[in-house]
CSV table of C-alpha atoms in Angstrom, one decimal:
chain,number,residue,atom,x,y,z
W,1,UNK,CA,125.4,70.0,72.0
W,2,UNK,CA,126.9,68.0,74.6
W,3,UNK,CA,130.5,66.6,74.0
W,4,UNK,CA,129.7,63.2,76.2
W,5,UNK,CA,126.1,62.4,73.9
W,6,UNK,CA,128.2,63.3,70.7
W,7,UNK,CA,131.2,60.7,71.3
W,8,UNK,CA,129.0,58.0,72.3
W,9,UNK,CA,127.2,58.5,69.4
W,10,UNK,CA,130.5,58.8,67.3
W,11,UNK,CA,131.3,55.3,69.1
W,12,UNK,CA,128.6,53.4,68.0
W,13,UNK,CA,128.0,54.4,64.7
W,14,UNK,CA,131.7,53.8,64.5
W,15,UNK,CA,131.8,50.7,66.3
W,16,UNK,CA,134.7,51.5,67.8
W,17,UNK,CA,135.1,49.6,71.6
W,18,UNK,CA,135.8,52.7,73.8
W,19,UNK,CA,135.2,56.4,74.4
W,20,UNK,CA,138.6,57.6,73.9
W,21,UNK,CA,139.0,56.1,70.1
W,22,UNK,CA,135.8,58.2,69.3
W,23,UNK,CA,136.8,60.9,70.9
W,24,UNK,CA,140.3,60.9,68.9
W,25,UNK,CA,138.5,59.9,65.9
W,26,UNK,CA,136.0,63.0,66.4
W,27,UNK,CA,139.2,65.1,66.6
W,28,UNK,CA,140.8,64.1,63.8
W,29,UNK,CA,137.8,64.4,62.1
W,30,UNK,CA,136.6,68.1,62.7
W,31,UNK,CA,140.8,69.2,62.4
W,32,UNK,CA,140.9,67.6,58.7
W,33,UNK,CA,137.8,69.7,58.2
W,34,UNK,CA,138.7,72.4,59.8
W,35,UNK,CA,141.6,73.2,57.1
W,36,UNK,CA,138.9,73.7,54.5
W,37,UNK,CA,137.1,76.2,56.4
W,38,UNK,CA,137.8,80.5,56.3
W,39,UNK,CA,139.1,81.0,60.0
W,40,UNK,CA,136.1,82.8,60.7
W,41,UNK,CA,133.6,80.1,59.8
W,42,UNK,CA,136.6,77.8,62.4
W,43,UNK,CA,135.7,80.0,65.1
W,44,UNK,CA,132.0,79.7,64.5
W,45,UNK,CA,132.3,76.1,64.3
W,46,UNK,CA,134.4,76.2,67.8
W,47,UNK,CA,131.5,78.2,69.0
W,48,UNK,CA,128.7,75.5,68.5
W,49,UNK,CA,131.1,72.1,69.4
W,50,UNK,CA,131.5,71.7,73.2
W,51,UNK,CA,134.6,73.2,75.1
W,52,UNK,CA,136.8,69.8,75.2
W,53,UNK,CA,136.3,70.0,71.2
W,54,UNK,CA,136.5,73.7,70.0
W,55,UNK,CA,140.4,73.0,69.7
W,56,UNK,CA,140.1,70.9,67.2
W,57,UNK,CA,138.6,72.9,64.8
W,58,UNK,CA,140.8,76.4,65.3
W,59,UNK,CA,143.8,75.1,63.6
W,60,UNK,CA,146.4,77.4,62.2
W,61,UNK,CA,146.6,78.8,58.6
W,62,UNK,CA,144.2,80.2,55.4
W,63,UNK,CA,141.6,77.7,54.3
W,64,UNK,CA,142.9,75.3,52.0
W,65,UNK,CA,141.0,73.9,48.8
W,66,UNK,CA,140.7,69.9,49.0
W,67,UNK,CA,137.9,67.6,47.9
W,68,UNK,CA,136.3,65.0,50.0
W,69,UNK,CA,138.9,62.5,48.5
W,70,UNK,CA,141.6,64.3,49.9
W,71,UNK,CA,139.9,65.2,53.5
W,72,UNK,CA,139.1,61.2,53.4
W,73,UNK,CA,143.1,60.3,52.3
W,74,UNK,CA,144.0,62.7,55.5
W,75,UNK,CA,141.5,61.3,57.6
W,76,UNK,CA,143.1,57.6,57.0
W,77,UNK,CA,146.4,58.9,57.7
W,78,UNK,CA,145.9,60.9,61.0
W,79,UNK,CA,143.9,57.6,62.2
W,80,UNK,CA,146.7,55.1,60.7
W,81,UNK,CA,143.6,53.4,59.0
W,82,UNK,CA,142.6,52.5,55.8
W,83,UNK,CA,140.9,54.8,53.7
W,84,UNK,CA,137.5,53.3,53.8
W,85,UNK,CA,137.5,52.7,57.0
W,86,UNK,CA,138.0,56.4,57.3
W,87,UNK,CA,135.5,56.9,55.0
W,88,UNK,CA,133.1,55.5,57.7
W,89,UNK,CA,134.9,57.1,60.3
W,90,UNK,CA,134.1,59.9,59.2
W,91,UNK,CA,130.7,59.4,58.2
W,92,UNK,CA,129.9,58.5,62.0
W,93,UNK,CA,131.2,62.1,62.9
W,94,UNK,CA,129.1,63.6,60.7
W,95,UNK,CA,125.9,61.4,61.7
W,96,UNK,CA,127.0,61.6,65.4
W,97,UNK,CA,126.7,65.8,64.8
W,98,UNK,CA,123.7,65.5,63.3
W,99,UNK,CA,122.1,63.6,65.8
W,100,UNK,CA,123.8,65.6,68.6
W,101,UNK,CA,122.5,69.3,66.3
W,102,UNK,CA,121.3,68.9,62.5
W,103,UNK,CA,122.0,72.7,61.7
W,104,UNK,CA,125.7,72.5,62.6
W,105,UNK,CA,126.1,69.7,59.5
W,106,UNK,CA,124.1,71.8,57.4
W,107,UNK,CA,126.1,75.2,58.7
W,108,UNK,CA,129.2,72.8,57.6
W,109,UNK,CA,127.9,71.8,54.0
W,110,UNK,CA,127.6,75.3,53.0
W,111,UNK,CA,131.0,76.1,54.4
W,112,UNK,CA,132.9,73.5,53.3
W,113,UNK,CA,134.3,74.1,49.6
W,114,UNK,CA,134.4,70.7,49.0
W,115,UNK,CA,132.4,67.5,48.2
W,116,UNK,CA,133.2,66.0,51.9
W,117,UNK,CA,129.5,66.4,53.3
W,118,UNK,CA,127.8,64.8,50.1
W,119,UNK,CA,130.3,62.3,50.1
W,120,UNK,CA,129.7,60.7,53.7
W,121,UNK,CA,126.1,61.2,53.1
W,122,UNK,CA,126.5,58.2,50.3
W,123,UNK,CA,126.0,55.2,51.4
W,124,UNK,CA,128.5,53.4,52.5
W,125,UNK,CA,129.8,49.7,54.7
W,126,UNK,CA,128.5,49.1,57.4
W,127,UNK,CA,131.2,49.3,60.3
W,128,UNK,CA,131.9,45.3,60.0
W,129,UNK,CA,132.5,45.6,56.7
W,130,UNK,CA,134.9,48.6,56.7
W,131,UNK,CA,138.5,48.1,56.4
W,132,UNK,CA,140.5,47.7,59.9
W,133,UNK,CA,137.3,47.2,62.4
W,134,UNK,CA,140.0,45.4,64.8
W,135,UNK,CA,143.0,43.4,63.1
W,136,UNK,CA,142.3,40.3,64.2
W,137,UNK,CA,138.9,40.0,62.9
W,138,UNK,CA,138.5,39.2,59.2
W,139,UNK,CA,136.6,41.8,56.9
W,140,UNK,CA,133.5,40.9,55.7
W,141,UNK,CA,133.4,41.4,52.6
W,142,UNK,CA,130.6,43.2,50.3
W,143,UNK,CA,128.3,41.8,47.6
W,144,UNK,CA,130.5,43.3,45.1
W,145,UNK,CA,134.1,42.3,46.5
W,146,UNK,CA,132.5,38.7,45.9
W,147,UNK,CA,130.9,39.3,43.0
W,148,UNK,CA,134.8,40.4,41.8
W,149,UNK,CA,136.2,37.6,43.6
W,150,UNK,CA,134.4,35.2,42.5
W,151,UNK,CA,135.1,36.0,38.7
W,152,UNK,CA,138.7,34.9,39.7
W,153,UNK,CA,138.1,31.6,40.9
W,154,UNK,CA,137.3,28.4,39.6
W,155,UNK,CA,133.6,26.7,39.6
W,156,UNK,CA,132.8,29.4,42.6
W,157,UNK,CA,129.3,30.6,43.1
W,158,UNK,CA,127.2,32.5,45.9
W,159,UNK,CA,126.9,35.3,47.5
W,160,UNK,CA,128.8,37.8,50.6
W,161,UNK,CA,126.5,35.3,52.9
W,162,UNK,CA,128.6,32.1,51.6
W,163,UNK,CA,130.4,30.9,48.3
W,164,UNK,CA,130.4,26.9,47.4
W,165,UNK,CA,131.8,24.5,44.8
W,166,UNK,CA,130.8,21.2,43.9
W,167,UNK,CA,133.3,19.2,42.5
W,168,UNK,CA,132.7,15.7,40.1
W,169,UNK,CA,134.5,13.0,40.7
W,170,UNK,CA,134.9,9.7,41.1
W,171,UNK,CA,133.7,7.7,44.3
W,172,UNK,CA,136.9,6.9,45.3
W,173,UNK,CA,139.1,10.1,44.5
W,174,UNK,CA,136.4,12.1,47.2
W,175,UNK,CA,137.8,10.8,50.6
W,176,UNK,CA,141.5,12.1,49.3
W,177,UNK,CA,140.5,15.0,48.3
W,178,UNK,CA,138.3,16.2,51.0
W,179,UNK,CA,141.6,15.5,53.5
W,180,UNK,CA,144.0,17.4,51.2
W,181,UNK,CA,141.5,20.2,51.8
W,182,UNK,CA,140.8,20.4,55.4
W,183,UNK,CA,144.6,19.8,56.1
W,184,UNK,CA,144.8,23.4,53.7
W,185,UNK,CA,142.1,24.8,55.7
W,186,UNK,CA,143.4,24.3,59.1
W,187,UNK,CA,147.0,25.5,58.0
W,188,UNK,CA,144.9,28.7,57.1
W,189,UNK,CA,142.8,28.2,60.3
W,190,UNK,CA,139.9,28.5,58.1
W,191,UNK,CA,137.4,26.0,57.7
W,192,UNK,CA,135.2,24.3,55.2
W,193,UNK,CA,132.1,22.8,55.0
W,194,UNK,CA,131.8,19.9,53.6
W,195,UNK,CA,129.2,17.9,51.9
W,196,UNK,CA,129.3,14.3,49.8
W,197,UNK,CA,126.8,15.0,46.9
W,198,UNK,CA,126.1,12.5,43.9
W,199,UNK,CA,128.7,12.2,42.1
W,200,UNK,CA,131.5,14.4,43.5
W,201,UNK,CA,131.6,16.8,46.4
W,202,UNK,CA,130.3,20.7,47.7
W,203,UNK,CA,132.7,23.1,49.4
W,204,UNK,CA,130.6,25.6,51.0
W,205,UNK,CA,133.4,28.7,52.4
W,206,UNK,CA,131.7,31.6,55.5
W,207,UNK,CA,133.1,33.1,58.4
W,208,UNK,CA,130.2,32.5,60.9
W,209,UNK,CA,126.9,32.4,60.0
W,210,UNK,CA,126.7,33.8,56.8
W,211,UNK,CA,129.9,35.8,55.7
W,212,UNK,CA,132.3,35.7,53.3
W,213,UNK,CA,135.7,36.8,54.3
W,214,UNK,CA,139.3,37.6,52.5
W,215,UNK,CA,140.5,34.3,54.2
W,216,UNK,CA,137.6,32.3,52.6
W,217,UNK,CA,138.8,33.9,49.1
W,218,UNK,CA,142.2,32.3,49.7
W,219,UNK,CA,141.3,29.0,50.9
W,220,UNK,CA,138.9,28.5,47.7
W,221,UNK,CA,142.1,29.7,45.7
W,222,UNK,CA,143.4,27.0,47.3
W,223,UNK,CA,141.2,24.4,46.6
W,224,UNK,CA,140.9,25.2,42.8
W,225,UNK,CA,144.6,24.4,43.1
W,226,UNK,CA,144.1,21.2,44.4
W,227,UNK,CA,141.0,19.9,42.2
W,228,UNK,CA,143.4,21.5,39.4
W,229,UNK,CA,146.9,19.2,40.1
W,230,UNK,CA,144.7,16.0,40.1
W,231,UNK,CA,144.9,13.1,42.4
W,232,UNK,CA,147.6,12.0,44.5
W,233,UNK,CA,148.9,15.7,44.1
């Protein structure tokens, strides 16, 4: 196994932007693990990493008991992240190893007492879609997050590729109420796309090309408030 073909696979599958994140992220990875591990299955496993890694894994102490919640709750906390964006995390340390050496994972699943290897196996978000990709980009967020979102809102449908509304009204309540809602939406520095149908009006809400994100969520809440106080409001 070599330690420079394991972190770049660690940093793609992770998207994270440089070598020394995946490497940190690897680490905290395996010395979560590690804890749940007899110390002579930790010194087998420090055996088969590469040198700059074998630390990791010979931490101090008996093994300790934990599920793959906990190891995931750790995970987040070592990495200041959420926990499912550790969740991915460490899923892209276990698919880096198993691209890097298939029997190490499975030497792990039989050591671990705990549910951690079946549960990164699951599938899971991809990495643009896990919690805390980079701070200033908005989450995408997942069919079901909508799905759930859009039970809160007000006229809402779609999909995680876009949401929209169309609004009745009269001809000339439309103009007033499409400028009370771009002057929201560029207060939020969100936009919305806008479009004069029979009748009323369509909001159409996506980050991009087609994604829905927490900001869209909040400008249609935002919206139904508007088309809710009434003209002139």
């Amino acid at each position: 196994m070599k330690y420079s073909e394991l972190v770049d696979s660690v940093r793609r599958r992770g998207a994270l932007e440089t070598a020394e994140q995946a490497r940190d992220t690897t680490t905290a990875v395996l010395s979560t693990a590690a804890h749940s591990l007899d110390p002579a299955d930790r010194r087998a496993l420090a055996s088969e990493l590469p040198g700059s890694l074998d630390e990791a894994v010979l931490v101090p102490g008996q093994r300790e008991h934990r599920s793959g919640s906990d190891l995931v709750i750790e995970v987040a906390q070592r990495l200041h992240t959420t926990q499912e964006r550790a969740r991915y995390l460490a899923k892209a340390v276990v698919d880096g190893l198993r691209d890097t050496d298939a029997d190490v994972v499975e030497r792990l699943r039989e050591r671990l007492d705990s549910d951690l290897i079946d549960l990164l196996d699951a599938g899971g978000q991809p990495p643009q879609r896990a919690r805390s990709v980079r701070a200033e980009v908005p989450t995408e967020l997942s069919e079901e997050e909508v799905a759930t979102a859009l039970r809160g809102l007000t006229g809402w449908e779609g999909d995680h590729t876009g949401i929209s509304r169309t609004v009745l009204l009269p001809e000339e309540a439309v103009t007033p109420l499409v400028n009370r809602v771009e002057r929201e939406a560029r207060a939020a520095n969100d936009h919305a796309h806008v479009e004069r149908v029979q009748g009323g009006v369509r909001f159409t809400l996506r980050t991009g090309r087609a994604a829905v994100t927490e900001p869209d969520i909040q400008l249609a809440e935002r919206i139904d408030r508007i088309v809710e106080a009434g003209p002139g409001r």
